[in-house]
CSV table of C-alpha atoms in Angstrom, one decimal:
chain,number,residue,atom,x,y,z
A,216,UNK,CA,-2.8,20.3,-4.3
A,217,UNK,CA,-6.6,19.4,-4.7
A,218,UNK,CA,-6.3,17.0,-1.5
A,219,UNK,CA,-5.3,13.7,-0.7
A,220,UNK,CA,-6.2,10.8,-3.1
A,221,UNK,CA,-9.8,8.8,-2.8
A,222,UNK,CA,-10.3,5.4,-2.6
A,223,UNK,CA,-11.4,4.2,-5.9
A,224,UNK,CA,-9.7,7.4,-8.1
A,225,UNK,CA,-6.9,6.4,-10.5
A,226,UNK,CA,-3.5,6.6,-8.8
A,227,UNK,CA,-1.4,9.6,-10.7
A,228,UNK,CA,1.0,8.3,-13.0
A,229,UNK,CA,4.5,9.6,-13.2
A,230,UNK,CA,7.9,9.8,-14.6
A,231,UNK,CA,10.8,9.4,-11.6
A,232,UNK,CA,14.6,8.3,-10.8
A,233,UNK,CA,14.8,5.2,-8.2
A,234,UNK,CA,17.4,3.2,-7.4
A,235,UNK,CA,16.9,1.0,-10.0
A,236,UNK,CA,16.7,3.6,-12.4
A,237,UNK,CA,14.4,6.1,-14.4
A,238,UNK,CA,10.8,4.8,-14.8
A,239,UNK,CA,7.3,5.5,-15.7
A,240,UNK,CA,5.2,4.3,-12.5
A,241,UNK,CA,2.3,3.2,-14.8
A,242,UNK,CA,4.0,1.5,-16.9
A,243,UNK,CA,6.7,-0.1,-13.9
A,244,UNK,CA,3.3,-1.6,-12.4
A,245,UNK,CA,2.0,-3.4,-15.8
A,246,UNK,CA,-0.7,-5.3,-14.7
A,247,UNK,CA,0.5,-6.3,-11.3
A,248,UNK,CA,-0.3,-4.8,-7.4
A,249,UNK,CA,1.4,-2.2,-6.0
A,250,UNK,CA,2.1,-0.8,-2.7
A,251,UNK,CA,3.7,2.7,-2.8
A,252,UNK,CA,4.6,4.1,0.7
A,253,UNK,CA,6.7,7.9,1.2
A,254,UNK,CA,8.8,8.8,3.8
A,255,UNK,CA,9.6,12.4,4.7
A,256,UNK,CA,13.2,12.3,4.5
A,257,UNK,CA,16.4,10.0,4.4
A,258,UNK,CA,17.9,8.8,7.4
A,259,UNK,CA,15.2,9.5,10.0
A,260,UNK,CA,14.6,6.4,12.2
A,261,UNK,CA,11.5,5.4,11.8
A,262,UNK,CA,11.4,5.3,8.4
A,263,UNK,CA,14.8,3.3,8.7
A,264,UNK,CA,12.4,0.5,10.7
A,265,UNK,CA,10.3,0.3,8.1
A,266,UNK,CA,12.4,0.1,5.0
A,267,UNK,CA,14.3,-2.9,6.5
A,268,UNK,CA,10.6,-4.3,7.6
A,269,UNK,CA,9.4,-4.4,4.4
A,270,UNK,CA,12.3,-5.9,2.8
A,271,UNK,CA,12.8,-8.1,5.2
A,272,UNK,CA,8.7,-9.1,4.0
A,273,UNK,CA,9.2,-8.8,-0.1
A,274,UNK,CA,8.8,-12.6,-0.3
A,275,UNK,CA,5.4,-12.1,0.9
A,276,UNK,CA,4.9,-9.1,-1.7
A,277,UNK,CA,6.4,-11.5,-4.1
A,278,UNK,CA,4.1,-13.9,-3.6
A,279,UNK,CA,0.9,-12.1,-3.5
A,280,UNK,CA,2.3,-10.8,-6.5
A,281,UNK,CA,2.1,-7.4,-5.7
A,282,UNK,CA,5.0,-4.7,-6.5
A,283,UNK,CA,6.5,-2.9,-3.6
A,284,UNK,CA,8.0,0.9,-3.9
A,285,UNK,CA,9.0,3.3,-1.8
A,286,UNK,CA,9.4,7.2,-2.0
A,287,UNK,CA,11.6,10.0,-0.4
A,288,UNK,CA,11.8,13.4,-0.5
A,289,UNK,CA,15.5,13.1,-1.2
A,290,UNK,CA,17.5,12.7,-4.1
A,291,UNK,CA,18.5,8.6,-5.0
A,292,UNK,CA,22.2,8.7,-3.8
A,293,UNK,CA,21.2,9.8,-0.9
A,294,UNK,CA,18.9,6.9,-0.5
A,295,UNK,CA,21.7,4.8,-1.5
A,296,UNK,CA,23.7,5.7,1.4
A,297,UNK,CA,20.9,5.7,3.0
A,298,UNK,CA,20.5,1.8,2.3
A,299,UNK,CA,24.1,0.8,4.3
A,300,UNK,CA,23.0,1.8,7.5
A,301,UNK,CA,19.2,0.4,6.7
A,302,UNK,CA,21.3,-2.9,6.1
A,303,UNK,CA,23.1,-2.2,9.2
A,304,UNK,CA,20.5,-1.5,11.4
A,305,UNK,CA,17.8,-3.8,10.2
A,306,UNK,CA,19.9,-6.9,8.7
A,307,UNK,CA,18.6,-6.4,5.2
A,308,UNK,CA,18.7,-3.5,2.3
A,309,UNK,CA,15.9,-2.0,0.9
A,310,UNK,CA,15.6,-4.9,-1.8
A,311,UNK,CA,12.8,-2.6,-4.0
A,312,UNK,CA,13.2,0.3,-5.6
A,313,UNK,CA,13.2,3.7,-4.3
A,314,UNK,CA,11.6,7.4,-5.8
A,315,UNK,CA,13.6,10.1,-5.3
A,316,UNK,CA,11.7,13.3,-5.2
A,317,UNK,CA,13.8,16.0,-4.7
A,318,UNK,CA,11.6,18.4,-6.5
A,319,UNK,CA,8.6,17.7,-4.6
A,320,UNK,CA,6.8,16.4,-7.7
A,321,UNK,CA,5.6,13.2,-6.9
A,322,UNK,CA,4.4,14.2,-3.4
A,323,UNK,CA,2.6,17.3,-4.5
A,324,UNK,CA,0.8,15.2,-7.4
A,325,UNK,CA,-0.6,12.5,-5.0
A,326,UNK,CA,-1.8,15.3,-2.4
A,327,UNK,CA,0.4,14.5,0.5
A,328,UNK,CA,2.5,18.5,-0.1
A,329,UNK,CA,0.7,21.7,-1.1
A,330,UNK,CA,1.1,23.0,-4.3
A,331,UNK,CA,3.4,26.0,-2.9
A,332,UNK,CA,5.3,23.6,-0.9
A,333,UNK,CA,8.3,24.8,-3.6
A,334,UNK,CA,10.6,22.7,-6.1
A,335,UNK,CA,13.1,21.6,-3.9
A,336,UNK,CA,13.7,19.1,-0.8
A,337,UNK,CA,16.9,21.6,-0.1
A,338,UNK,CA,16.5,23.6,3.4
A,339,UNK,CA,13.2,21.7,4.0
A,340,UNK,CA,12.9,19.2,7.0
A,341,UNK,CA,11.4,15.9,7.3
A,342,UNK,CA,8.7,18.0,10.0
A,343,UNK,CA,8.0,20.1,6.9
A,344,UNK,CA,7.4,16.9,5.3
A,345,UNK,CA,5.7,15.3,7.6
A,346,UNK,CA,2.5,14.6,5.5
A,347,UNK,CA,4.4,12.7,3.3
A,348,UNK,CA,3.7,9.0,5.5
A,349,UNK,CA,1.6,7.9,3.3
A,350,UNK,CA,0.7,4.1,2.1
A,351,UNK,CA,-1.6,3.3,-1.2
A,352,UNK,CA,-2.4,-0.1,-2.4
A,353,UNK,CA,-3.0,0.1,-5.9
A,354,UNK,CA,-4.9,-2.6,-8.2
A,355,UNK,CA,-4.1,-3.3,-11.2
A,356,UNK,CA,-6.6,-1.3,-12.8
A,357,UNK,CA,-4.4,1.3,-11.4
A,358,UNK,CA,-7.0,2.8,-9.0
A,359,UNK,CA,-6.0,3.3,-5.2
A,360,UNK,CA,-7.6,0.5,-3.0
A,361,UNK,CA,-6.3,1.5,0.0
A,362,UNK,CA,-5.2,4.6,1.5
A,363,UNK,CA,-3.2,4.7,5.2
A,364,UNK,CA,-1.4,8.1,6.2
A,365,UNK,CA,0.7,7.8,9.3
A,366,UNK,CA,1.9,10.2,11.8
A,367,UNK,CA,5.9,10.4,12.3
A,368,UNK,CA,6.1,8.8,15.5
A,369,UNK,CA,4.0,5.6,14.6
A,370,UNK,CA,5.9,3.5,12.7
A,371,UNK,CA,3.3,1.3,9.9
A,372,UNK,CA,2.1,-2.4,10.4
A,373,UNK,CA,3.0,-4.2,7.3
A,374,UNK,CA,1.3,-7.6,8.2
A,375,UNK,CA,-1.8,-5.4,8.6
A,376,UNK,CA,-1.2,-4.4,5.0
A,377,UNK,CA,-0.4,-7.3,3.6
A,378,UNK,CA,-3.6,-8.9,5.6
A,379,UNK,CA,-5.4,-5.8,3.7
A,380,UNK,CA,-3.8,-6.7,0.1
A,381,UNK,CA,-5.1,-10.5,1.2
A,382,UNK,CA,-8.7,-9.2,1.1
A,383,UNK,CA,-8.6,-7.4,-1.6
A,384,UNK,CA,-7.4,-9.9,-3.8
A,385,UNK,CA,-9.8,-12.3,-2.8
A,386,UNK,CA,-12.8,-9.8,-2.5
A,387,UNK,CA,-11.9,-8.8,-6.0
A,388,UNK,CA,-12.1,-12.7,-7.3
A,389,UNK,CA,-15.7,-13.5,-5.0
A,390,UNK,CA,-18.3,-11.6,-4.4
A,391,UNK,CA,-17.6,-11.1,-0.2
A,392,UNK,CA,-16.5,-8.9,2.1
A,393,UNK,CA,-14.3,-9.7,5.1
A,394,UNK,CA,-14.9,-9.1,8.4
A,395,UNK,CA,-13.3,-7.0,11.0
A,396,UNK,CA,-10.1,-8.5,11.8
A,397,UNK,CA,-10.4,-11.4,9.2
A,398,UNK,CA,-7.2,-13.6,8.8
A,399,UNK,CA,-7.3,-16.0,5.3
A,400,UNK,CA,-8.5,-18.7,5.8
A,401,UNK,CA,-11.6,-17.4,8.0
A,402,UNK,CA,-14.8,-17.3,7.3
A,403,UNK,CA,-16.0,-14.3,4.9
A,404,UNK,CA,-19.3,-11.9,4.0
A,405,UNK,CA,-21.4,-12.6,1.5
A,406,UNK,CA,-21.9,-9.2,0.1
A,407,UNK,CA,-25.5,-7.1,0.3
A,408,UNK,CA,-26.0,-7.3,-3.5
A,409,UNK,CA,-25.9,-10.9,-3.8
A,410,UNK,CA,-29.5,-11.9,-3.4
A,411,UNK,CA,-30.4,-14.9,-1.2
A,412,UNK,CA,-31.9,-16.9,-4.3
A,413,UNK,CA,-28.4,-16.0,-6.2
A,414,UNK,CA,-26.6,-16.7,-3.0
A,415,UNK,CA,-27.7,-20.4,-3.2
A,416,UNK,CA,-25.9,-20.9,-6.8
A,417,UNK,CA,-22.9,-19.8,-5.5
A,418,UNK,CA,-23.2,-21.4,-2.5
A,419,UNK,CA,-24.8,-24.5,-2.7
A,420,UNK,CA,-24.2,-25.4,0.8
A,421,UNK,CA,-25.8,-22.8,2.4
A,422,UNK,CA,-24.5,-20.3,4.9
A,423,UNK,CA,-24.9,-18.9,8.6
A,424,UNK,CA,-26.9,-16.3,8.8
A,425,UNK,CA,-26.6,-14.1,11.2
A,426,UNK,CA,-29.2,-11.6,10.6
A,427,UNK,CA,-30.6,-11.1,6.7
A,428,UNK,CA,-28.1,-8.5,5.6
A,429,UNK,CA,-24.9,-10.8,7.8
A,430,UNK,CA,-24.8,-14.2,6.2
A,431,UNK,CA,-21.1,-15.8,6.6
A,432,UNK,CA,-19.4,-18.7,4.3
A,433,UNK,CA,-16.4,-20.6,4.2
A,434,UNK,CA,-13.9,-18.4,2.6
A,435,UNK,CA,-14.0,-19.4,-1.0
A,436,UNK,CA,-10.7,-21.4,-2.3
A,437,UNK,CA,-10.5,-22.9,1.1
């Protein structure tokens, strides 16, 4: 392992089983988001919270278009037996695919296992796998946006990440930044490289400035 994955690198690409059958992550993306998260191991309960949370949120994924995916270090029919007592606990399935990675191979290539972690999930526990808690956003370009890794005990805010995947977007389409806890529809940061004189064509209406370097506009679109 050379490390976890940068903000900005190109997010590894892969061939897997999921419940939805073999694919090639790359190509499963196209040219759409994608959110991968990893879990440690089946049936532990906080992972359980947050599989049902997130399906319980795919409509939002859906229409951010953004692809959701999850990964355990188990194999997949473990994950589908998994599923029934996601359903029964949480009210809804896991309604995305999931990765099985049994052989550690997916988890060791995106950083979150050492290399001599072995080739097998068999006799390991989800405390040995506790680095794999991981959450990447990924653009289309296929390089990570985001990275979040979680400790075991902290189960992961998916309105924060879908807030994040809301920035992104727009920060990708505009040339702003948004501020610290930002909600759409709030005002946003013109960006540093933007010049005042170029700020003007884009922003005919002027904006509130703050200090030189902190000038705030409507959020575009809105």
């Amino acid at each position: 392992m050379s490390g976890p994955l940068a903000i900005g690198s190109l997010a590894p690409d892969f061939d897997a089983l999921t419940t939805d059958g073999p694919i090639r992550f790359h190509d499963w993306l196209g040219d759409a988001w994608g959110v991968l998260f990893s879990h440690p191991k089946d049936f532990t309960p906080v992972c359980t919270t947050e599989l049902g949370t997130v399906a319980k949120l795919k409509p939002e994924f859906d229409k951010r278009g953004v692809k959701v995916i999850g990964l355990s270090v188990d194999p997949i029919d473990r994950h589908a037996a998994w599923a029934q007592d996601i359903a029964e606990t949480q009210g809804t399935a896991p309604n995305f695919p999931m990765i099985g990675d049994p052989d550690l191979t997916v988890s060791k290539l995106y950083g979150m296992l050492p290399a001599d972690a072995g080739e097998s999930c068999e006799g390991r526990t989800a405390v040995d796998n506790q680095t794999v808690r991981n959450v990447y956003i990924i653009g289309p370009d296929k390089k990570v946006k985001l990275l979040l890794c979680y400790p075991m005990t902290a189960g992961r805010n998916f309105d924060e990440i879908l807030r994040v995947i809301d920035s992104l977007q727009l920060t990708a389409a505009h040339r702003v930044a948004t501020p610290a806890d930002w909600k759409p529809g709030e005002e946003v940061i013109i960006v540093t490289a933007v010049s005042d004189e170029e700020a003007k064509g884009i922003y005919p209406n002027g904006w509130r400035a703050e200090k030189p370097y902190l000038r705030y506009v409507p959020q575009p679109g809105t």
